[in-house]
Tab-separated table of C-alpha atoms in Angstrom:
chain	number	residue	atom	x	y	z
A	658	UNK	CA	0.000	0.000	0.000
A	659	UNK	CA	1.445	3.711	-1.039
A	660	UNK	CA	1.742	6.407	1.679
A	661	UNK	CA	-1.202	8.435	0.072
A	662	UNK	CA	-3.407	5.334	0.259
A	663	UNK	CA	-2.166	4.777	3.918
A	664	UNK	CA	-2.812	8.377	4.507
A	665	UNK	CA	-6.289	7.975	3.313
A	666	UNK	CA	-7.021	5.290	5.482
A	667	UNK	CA	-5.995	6.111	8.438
A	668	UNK	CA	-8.113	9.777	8.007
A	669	UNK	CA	-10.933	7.855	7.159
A	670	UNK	CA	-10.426	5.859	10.548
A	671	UNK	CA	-9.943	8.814	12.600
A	672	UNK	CA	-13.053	10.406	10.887
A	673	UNK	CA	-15.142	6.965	11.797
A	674	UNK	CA	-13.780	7.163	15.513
A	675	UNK	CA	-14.245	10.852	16.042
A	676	UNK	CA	-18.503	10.257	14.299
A	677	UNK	CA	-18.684	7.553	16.444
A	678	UNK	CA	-21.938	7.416	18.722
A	679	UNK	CA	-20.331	5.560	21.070
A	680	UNK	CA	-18.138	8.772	22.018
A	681	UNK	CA	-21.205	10.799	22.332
A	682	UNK	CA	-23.112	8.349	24.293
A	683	UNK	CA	-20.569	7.534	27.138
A	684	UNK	CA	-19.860	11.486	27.822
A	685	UNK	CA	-20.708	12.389	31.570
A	686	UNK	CA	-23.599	14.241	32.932
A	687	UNK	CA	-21.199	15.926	35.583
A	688	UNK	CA	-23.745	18.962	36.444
A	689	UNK	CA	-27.047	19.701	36.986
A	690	UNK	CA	-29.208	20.216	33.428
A	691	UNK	CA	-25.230	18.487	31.764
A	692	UNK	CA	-23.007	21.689	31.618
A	693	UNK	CA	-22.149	25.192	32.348
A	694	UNK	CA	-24.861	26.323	29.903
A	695	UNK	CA	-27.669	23.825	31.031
A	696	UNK	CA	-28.374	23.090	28.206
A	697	UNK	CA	-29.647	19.545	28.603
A	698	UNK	CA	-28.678	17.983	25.461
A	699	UNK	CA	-27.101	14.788	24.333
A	700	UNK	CA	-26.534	13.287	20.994
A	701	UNK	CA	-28.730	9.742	20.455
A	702	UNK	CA	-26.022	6.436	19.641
A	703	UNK	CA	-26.869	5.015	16.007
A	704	UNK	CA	-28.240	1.972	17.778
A	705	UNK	CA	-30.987	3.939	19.569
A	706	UNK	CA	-34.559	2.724	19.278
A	707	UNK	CA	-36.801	5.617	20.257
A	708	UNK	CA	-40.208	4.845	21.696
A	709	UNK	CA	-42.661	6.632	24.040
A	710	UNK	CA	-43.341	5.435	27.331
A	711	UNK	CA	-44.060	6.229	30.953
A	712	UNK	CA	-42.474	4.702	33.966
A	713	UNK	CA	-44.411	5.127	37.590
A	714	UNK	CA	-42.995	5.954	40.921
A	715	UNK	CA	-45.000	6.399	43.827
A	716	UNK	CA	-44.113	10.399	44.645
A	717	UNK	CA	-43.552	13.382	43.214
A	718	UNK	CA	-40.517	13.578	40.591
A	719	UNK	CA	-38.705	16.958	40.896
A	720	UNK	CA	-35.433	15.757	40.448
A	721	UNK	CA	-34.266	16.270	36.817
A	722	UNK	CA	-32.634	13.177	34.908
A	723	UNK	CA	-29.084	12.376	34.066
A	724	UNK	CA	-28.583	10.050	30.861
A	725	UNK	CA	-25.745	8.078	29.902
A	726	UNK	CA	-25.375	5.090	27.409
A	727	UNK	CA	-29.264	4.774	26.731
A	728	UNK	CA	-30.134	5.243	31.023
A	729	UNK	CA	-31.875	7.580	32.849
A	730	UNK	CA	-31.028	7.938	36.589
A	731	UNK	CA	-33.557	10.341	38.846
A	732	UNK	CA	-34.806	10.846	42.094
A	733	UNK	CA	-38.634	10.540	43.445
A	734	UNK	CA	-39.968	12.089	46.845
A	735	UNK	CA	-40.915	8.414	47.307
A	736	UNK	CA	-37.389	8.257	48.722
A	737	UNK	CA	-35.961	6.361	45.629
A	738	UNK	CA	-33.357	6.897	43.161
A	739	UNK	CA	-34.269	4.865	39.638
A	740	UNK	CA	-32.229	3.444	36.847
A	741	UNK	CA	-34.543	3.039	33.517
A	742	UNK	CA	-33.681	1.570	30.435
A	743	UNK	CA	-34.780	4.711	27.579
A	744	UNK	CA	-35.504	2.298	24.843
A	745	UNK	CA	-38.493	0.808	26.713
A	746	UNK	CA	-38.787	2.436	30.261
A	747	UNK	CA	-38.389	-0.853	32.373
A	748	UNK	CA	-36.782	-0.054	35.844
A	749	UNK	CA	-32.897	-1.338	36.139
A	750	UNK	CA	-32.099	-0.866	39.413
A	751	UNK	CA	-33.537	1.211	41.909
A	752	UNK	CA	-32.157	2.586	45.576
A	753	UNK	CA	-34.024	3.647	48.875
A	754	UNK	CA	-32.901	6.577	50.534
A	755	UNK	CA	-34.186	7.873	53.989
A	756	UNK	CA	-36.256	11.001	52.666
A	757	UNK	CA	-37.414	12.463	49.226
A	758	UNK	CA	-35.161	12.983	46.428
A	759	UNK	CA	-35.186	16.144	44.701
A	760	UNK	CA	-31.780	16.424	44.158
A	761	UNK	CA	-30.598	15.702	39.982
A	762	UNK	CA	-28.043	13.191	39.688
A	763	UNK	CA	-24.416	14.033	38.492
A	764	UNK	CA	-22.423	11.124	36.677
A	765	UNK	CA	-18.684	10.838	36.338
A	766	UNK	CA	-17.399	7.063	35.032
A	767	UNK	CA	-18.778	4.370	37.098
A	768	UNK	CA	-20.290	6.420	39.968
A	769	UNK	CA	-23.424	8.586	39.948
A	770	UNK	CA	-23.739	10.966	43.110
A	771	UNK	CA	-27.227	12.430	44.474
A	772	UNK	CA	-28.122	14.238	47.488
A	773	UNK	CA	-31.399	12.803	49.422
A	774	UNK	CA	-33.576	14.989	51.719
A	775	UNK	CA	-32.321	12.631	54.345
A	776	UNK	CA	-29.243	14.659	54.517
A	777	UNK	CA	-27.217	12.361	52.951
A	778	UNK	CA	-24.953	12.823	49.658
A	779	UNK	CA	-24.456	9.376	47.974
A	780	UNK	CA	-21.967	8.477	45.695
A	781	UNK	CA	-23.576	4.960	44.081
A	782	UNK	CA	-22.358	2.606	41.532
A	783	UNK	CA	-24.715	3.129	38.141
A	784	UNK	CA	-24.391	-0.159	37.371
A	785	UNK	CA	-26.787	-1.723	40.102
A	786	UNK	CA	-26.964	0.966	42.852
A	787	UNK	CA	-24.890	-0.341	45.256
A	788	UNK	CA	-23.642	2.510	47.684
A	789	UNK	CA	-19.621	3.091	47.747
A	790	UNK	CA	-20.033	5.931	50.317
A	791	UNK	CA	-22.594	8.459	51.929
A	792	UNK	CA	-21.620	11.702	53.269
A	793	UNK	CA	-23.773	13.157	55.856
A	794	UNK	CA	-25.037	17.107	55.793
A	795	UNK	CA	-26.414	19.136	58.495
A	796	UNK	CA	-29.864	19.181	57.000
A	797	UNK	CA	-31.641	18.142	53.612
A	798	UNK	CA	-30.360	18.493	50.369
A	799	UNK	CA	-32.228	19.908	47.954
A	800	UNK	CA	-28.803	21.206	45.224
A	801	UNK	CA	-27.769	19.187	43.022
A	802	UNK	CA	-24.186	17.696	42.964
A	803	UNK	CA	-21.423	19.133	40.632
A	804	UNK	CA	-18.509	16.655	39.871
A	805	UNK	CA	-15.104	18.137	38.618
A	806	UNK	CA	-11.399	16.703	39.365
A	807	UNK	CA	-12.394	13.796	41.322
A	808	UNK	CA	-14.097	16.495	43.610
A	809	UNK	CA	-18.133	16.690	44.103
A	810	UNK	CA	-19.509	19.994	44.824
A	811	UNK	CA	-22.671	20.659	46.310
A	812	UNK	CA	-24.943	22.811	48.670
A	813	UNK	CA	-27.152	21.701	51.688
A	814	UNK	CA	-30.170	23.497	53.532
A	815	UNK	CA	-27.796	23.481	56.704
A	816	UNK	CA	-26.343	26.794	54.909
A	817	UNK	CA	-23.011	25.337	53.374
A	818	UNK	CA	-21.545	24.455	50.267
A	819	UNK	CA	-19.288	21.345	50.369
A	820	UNK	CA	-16.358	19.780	48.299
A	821	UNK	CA	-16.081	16.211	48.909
A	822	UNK	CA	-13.585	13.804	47.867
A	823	UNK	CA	-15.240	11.422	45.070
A	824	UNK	CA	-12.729	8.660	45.901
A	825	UNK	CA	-13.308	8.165	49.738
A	826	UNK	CA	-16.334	10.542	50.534
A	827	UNK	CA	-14.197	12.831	52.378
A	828	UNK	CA	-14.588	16.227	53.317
A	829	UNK	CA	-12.041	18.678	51.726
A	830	UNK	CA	-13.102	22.164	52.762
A	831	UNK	CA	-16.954	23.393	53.799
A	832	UNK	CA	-18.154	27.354	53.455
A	833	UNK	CA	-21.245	28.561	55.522
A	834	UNK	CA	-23.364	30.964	53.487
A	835	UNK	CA	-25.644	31.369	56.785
A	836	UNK	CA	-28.774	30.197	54.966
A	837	UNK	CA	-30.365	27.488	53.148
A	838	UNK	CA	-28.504	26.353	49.444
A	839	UNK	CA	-30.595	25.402	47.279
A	840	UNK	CA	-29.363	26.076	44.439
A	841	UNK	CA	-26.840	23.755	42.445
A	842	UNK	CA	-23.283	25.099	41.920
A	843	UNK	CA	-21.114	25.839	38.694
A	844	UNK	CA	-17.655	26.109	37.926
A	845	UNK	CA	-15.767	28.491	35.900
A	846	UNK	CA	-12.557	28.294	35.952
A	847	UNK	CA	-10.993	28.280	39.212
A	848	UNK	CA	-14.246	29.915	40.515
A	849	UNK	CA	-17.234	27.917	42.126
A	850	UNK	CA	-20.329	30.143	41.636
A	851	UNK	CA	-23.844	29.162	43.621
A	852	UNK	CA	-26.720	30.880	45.044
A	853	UNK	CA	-27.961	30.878	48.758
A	854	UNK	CA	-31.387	31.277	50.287
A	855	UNK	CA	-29.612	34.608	52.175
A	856	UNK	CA	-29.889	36.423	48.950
A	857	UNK	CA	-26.231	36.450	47.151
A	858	UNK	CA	-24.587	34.616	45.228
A	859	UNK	CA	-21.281	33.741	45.675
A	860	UNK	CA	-17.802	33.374	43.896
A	861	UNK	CA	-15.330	30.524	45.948
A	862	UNK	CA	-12.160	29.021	45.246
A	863	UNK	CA	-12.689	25.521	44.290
A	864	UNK	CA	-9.825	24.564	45.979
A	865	UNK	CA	-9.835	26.266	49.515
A	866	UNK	CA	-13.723	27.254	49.662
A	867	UNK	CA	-12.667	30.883	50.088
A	868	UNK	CA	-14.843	33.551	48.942
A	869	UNK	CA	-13.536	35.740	45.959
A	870	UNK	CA	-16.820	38.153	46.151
A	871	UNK	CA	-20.485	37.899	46.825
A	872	UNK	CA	-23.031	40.017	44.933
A	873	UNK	CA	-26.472	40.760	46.950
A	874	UNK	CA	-30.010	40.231	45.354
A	875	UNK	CA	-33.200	41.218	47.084
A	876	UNK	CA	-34.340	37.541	47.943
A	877	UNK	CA	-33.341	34.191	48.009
A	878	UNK	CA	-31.292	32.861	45.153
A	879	UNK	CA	-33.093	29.049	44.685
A	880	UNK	CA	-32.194	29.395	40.825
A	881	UNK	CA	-28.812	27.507	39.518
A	882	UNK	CA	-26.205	29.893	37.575
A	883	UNK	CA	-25.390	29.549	34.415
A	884	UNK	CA	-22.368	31.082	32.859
A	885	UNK	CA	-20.715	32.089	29.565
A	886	UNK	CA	-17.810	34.696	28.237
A	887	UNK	CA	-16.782	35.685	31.622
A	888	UNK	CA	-20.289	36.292	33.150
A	889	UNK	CA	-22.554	34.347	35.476
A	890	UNK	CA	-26.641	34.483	34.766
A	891	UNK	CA	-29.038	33.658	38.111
A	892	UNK	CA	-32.423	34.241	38.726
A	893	UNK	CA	-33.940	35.704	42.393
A	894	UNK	CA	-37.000	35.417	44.042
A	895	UNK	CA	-37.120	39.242	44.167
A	896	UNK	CA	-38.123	38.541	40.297
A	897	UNK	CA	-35.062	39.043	38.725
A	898	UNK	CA	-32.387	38.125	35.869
A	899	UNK	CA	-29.215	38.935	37.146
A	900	UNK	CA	-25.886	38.751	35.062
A	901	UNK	CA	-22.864	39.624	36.887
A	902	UNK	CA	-18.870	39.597	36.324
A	903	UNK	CA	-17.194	37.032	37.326
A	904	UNK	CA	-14.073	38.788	37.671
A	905	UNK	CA	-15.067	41.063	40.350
A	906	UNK	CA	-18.875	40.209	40.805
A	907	UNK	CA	-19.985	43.709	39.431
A	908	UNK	CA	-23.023	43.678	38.157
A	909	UNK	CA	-23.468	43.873	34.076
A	910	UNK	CA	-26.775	44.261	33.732
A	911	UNK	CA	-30.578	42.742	35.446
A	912	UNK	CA	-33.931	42.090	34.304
A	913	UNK	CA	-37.091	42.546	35.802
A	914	UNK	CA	-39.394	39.278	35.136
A	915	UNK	CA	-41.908	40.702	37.463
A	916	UNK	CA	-42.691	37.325	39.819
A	917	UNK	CA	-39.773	34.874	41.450
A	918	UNK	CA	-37.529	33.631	38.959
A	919	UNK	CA	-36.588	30.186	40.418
A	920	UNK	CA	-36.282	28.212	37.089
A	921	UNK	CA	-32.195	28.729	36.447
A	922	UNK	CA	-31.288	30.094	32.981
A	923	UNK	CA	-30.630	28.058	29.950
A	924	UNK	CA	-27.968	29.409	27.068
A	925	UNK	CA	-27.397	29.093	23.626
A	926	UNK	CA	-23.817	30.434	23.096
A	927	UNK	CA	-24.587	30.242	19.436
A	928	UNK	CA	-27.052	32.893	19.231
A	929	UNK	CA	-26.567	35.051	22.971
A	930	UNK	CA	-29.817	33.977	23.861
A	931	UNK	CA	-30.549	32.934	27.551
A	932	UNK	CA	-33.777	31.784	28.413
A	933	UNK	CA	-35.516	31.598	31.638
A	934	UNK	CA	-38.828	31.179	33.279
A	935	UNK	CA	-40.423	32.710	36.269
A	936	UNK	CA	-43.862	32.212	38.640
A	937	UNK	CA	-45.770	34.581	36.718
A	938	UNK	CA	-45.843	31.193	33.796
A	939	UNK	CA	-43.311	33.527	31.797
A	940	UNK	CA	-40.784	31.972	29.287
A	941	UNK	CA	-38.523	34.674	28.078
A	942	UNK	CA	-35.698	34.862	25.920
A	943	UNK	CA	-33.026	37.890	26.527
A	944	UNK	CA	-30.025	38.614	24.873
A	945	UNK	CA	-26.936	37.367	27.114
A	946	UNK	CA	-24.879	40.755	26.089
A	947	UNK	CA	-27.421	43.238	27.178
A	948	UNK	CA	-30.671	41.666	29.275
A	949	UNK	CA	-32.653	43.094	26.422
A	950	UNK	CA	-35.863	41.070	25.968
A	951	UNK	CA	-36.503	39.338	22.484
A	952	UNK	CA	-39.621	37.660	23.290
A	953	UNK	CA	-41.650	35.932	25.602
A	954	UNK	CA	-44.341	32.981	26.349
A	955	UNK	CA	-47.129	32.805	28.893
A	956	UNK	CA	-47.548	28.761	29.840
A	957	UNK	CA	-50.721	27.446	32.064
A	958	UNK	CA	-48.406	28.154	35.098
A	959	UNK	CA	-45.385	28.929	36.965
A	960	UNK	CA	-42.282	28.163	35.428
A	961	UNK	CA	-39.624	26.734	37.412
A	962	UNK	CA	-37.978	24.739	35.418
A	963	UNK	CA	-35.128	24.815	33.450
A	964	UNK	CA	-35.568	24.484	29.612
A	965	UNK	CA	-33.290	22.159	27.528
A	966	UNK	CA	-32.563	23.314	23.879
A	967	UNK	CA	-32.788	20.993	20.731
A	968	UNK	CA	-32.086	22.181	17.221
A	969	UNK	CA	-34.200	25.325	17.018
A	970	UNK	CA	-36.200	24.676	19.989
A	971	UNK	CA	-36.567	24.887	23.600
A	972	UNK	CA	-38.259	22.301	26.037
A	973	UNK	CA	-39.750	23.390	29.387
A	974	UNK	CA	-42.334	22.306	31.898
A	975	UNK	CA	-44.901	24.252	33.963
A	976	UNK	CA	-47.251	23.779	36.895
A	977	UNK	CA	-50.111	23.751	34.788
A	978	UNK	CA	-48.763	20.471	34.028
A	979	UNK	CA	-47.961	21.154	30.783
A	980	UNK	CA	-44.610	20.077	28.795
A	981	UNK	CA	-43.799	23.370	26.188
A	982	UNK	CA	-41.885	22.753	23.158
A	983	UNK	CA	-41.598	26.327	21.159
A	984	UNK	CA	-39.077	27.961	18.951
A	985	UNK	CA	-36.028	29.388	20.605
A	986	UNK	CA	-36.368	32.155	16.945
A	987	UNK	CA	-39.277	34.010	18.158
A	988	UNK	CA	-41.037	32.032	21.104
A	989	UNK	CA	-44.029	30.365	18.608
A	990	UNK	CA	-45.686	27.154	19.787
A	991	UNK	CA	-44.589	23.836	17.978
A	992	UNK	CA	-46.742	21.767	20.028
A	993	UNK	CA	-47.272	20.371	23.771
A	994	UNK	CA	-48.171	17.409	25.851
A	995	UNK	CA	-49.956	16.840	28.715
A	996	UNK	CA	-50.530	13.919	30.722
A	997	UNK	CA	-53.553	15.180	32.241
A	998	UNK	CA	-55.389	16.423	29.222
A	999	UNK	CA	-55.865	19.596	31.061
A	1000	UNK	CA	-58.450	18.417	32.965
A	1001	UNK	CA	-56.274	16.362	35.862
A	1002	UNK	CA	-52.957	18.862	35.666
A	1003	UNK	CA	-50.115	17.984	37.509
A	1004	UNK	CA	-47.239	20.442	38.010
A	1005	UNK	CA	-44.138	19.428	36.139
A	1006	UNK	CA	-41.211	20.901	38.150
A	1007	UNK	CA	-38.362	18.691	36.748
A	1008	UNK	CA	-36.381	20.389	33.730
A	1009	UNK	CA	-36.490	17.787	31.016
A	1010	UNK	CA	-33.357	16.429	29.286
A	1011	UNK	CA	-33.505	15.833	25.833
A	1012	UNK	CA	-31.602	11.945	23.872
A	1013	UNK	CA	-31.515	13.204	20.458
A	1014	UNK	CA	-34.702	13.236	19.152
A	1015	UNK	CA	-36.511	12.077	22.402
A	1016	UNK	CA	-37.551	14.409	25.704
A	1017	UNK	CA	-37.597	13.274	28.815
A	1018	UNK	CA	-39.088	14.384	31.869
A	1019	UNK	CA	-40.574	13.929	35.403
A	1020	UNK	CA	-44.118	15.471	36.870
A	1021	UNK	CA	-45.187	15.498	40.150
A	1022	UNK	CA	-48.178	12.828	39.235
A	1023	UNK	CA	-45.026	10.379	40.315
A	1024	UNK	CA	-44.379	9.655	36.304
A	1025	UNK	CA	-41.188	10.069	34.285
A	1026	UNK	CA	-42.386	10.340	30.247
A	1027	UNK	CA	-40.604	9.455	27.238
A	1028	UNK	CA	-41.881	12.064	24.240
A	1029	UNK	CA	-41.078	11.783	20.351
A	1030	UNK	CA	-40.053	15.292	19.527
A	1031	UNK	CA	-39.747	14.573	16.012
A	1032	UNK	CA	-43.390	13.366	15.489
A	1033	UNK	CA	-44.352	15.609	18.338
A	1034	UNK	CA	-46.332	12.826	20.636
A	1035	UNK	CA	-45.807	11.200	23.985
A	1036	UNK	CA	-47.580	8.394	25.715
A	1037	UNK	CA	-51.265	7.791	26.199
A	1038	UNK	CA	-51.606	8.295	30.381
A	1039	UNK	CA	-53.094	6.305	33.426
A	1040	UNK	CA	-55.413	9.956	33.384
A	1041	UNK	CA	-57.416	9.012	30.017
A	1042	UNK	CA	-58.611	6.100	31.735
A	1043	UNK	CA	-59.666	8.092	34.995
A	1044	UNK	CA	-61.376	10.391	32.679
A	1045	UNK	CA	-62.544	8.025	30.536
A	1046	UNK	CA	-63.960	6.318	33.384
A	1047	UNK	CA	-65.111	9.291	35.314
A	1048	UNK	CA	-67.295	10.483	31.821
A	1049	UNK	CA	-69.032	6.851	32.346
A	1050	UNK	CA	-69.995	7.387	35.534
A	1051	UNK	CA	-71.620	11.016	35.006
A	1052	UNK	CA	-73.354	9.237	31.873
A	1053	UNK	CA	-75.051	6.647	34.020
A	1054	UNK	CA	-75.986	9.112	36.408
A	1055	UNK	CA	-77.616	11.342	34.004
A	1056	UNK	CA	-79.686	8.304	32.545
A	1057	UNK	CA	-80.505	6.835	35.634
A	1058	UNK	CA	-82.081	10.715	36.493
A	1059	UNK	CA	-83.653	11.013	33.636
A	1060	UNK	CA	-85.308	7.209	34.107
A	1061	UNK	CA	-86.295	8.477	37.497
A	1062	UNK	CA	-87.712	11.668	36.220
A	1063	UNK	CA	-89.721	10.073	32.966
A	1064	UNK	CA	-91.378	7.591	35.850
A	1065	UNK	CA	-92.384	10.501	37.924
A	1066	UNK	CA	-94.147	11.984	35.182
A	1067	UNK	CA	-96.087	8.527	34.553
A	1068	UNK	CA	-96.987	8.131	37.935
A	1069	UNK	CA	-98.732	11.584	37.698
C-alpha cells in the first residue's frame, strides 16, 4: 500500500472514531441540566430505538434526569433513586434513601452521586446501585451535585456548600453561606459560583472554599447559575435576571421578570440567547450581552424549570402540568403534551433532558415520560382512563335521572 493510500485510510479511521456514537453516548452528565450552559442535550447512539413510554414511581418527581449510554437515573420524593432503560422504560435498578429525592443526579465514570432529603450525599455505583459511600449534611439536600477533578460539589439546607472527595467521601473544605442552598453550583474556571437562600450569590475558590466576592439580590437565590464569556446568569426570588462579572462580581446588567424567577437560565452560546422562566408562567428569551428582551411565552403556570434546547427549539415544563416545546427564533408554539389532558394537571417541576430526538421528563403525578419530539407525541396516560372512566360514571348518572324523572311523570 502507497503512503497516500495509507494516509487515506488512516483519516478515514480517525473520521469513523471521532462520528462515532459511542463517544457521544458515554460522555458524563457531571452537572445539573449536563453543563455550564444547562443546556440539557445529548446526541442519540446510532443503535438507539426511540419509543414513548411512561415509567411510575409512587411520589412526586422533581429531580431532573441524568442520561448516559441509553439510562436515565432520577430521584422521586418516594425516597428512591431509579435506573430506567430509555428504549423501553423498564426499571434497572432502583435505591431507597431515607427522605425524598429532589436532588438531579451528576455522573462521572462508574459512579453517579445524588443528594437525598435525608441529609445524605451518595456516591452509588450506576451499574446496580450499590452505595460506595454516603456523606452526611447538616440538613436536607435539595442542590444538586457538581462533579469536577475527582471532587463533588454541592450545597445543603444546613447553609453550606461542600467539596467532597469522590474517591473516599471525604470532606475537603466546607463554606457557611448562613442560609439554606438550594441552588446547584457551577464552575468556571478556578471559581465555584452558587446561590444561597440569604440572597447572594457567591464566587469561591474551588480549591480552599474561600470567597472571591459575593453580589447581593433582594431575595433568596433558589435558581442555579449559568455562565458564559466571563459572566454568570441567576435568577432571584425578588423577580429578577441577574448577570454579573465574574471577575469582580460587578453587576453587568438585570432584568425585571416581574414574579420569582426560580427556574435557572438556559444558554445558547450560538445565538446570545438565555432563556428563563419565572412564577408569573413567563418563558422569556433575553439577549446574554445586554438583558434586552426578544420575546416571551405565557404557559398554564409557573415556570420553574429549566428548559433544555434541541435544534431550534426549547423544552420546558410548567405547573399547569404542561410540557412546552416552542421555537427558541421568536417564542411560537410547535406543540405540547400533557398527561392530564388539562383536565387532571399535575405540576411538572423537573427540567427535562432531551436523547436526540426524544424528551424526557418527570411530573409530580409520580411519572417520568418518554416524548417523540420529532413526530411531536408522547404516551397515552393512566389519566385518560380516569377520565374516561369518570365520563361513564356522570353518563349513568344522568340516565338513571332522567329514568327516574320520565317515571315521575307517569306516575302523575
Amino acid at each position: 500500500m502507497n503512503i497516500g493510500k495509507k494516509h487515506i485510510l488512516l483519516g478515514f479511521m480517525i473520521t469513523c472514531l471521532l462520528a462515532s456514537p459511542a463517544a457521544v453516548a458515554g460522555a458524563d452528565w457531571n452537572m445539573f441540566h449536563e453543563n455550564a450552559q444547562h443546556t440539557g442535550y445529548l446526541d442519540q447512539p446510532a443503535d438507539f430505538t426511540p419509543t414513548v413510554w411512561y415509567f411510575s414511581t409512587q411520589g412526586a418527581i422533581k429531580s431532573s434526569p441524568a442520561i448516559l449510554n441509553k439510562i436515565a437515573y432520577f430521584g422521586s420524593q418516594d425516597g428512591h433513586v431509579y435506573a430506567v432503560n430509555l428504549e423501553d422504560g423498564t426499571k434497572l435498578w432502583d435505591y431507597k434513601t431515607d427522605g425524598p429525592v429532589i436532588s438531579s443526579p451528576a455522573i462521572s465514570g462508574d459512579y453517579l452521586y445524588v443528594g437525598s432529603m435525608d441529609g445524605y450525599l451518595y456516591a452509588q455505583d450506576i451499574k446496580n446501585g450499590n452505595v460506595k459511600w454516603k456523606y452526611k449534611t447538616g440538613n436536607s439536600i435539595e442542590s444538586s451535585p457538581l462533579m469536577q477533578d475527582n471532587i463533588i460539589y454541592v450545597g445543603s439546607d444546613d447553609g453550606r456548600i461542600y467539596a467532597i472527595d469522590a474517591a473516599n467521601g471525604t470532606k475537603k473544605w466546607e463554606y457557611n453561606t448562613g442560609n439554606a442552598v438550594k441552588s446547584s453550583p457551577v464552575i468556571y474556571g478556578e471559581k465555584l459560583l452558587v446561590g444561597s437562600d440569604d440572597g447572594k450569590v457567591y464566587a469561591l475558590d474551588i480549591d480552599t472554599g474561600n470567597k472571591t466576592w459575593e453580589y447581593t439580590t433582594g431575595d433568596k437565590v433558589e435558581s442555579s447559575p449559568a455562565v458564559m464569556n466571563d459572566v454568570v446568569y441567576v435568577g432571584s426570588d425578588d423577580g429578577k435576571v441577574y448577570a454579573i462579572n465574574i471577575r469582580d462580581g460587578t453587576l453587568k446588567w438585570n432584568y425585571d421578570m416581574g414574579k420569582p424567577v426560580i427556574s435557572s437560565p438556559t444558554i445558547d452560546t450560538n445565538d446570545n440567547s438565555l432563556f428563563v422562566g419565572a412564577d408569573n408562567g413567563k418563558m422569556t428569551c433575553l439577549d446574554t450581552r445586554n438583558g434586552a428582551e426578544k420575546w416571551n411565552y405565557t404557559a398554564s403556570g409557573a415556570v420553574k424549570t429549566s428548559p433544555a434546547i434541541t435544534g431550534n427549539k426549547i423544552v420546558f415544563g410548567s405547573d399547569g402540568g404542561t410540557v412546552y416545546i416552542v421555537n427558541k427564533y421568536n417564542g411560537n408554539l410547535e406543540w405540547s403534551y400533557n398527561p392530564g389532558y388539562g383536565i387532571i394537571n399535575q405540576a411538572i417541576q423537573s427540567s427535562p433532558a432531551v436523547y436526540g430526538n426524544m424528551i424526557y421528563v418527570g411530573a409530580n403525578d409520580g411519572s417520568f415520560y418518554a416524548l417523540n419530539n420529532d413526530k411531536m407525541n408522547g404516551p397515552t396516560s393512566i389519566y385518560i382512563y380516569y377520565i374516561g372512566g369518570a365520563i361513564i360514571i356522570i353518563i349513568a348518572l344522568l340516565l338513571v335521572g332522567r329514568t327516574i324523572r320520565n317515571k315521575g311523570k307517569k306516575e302523575e
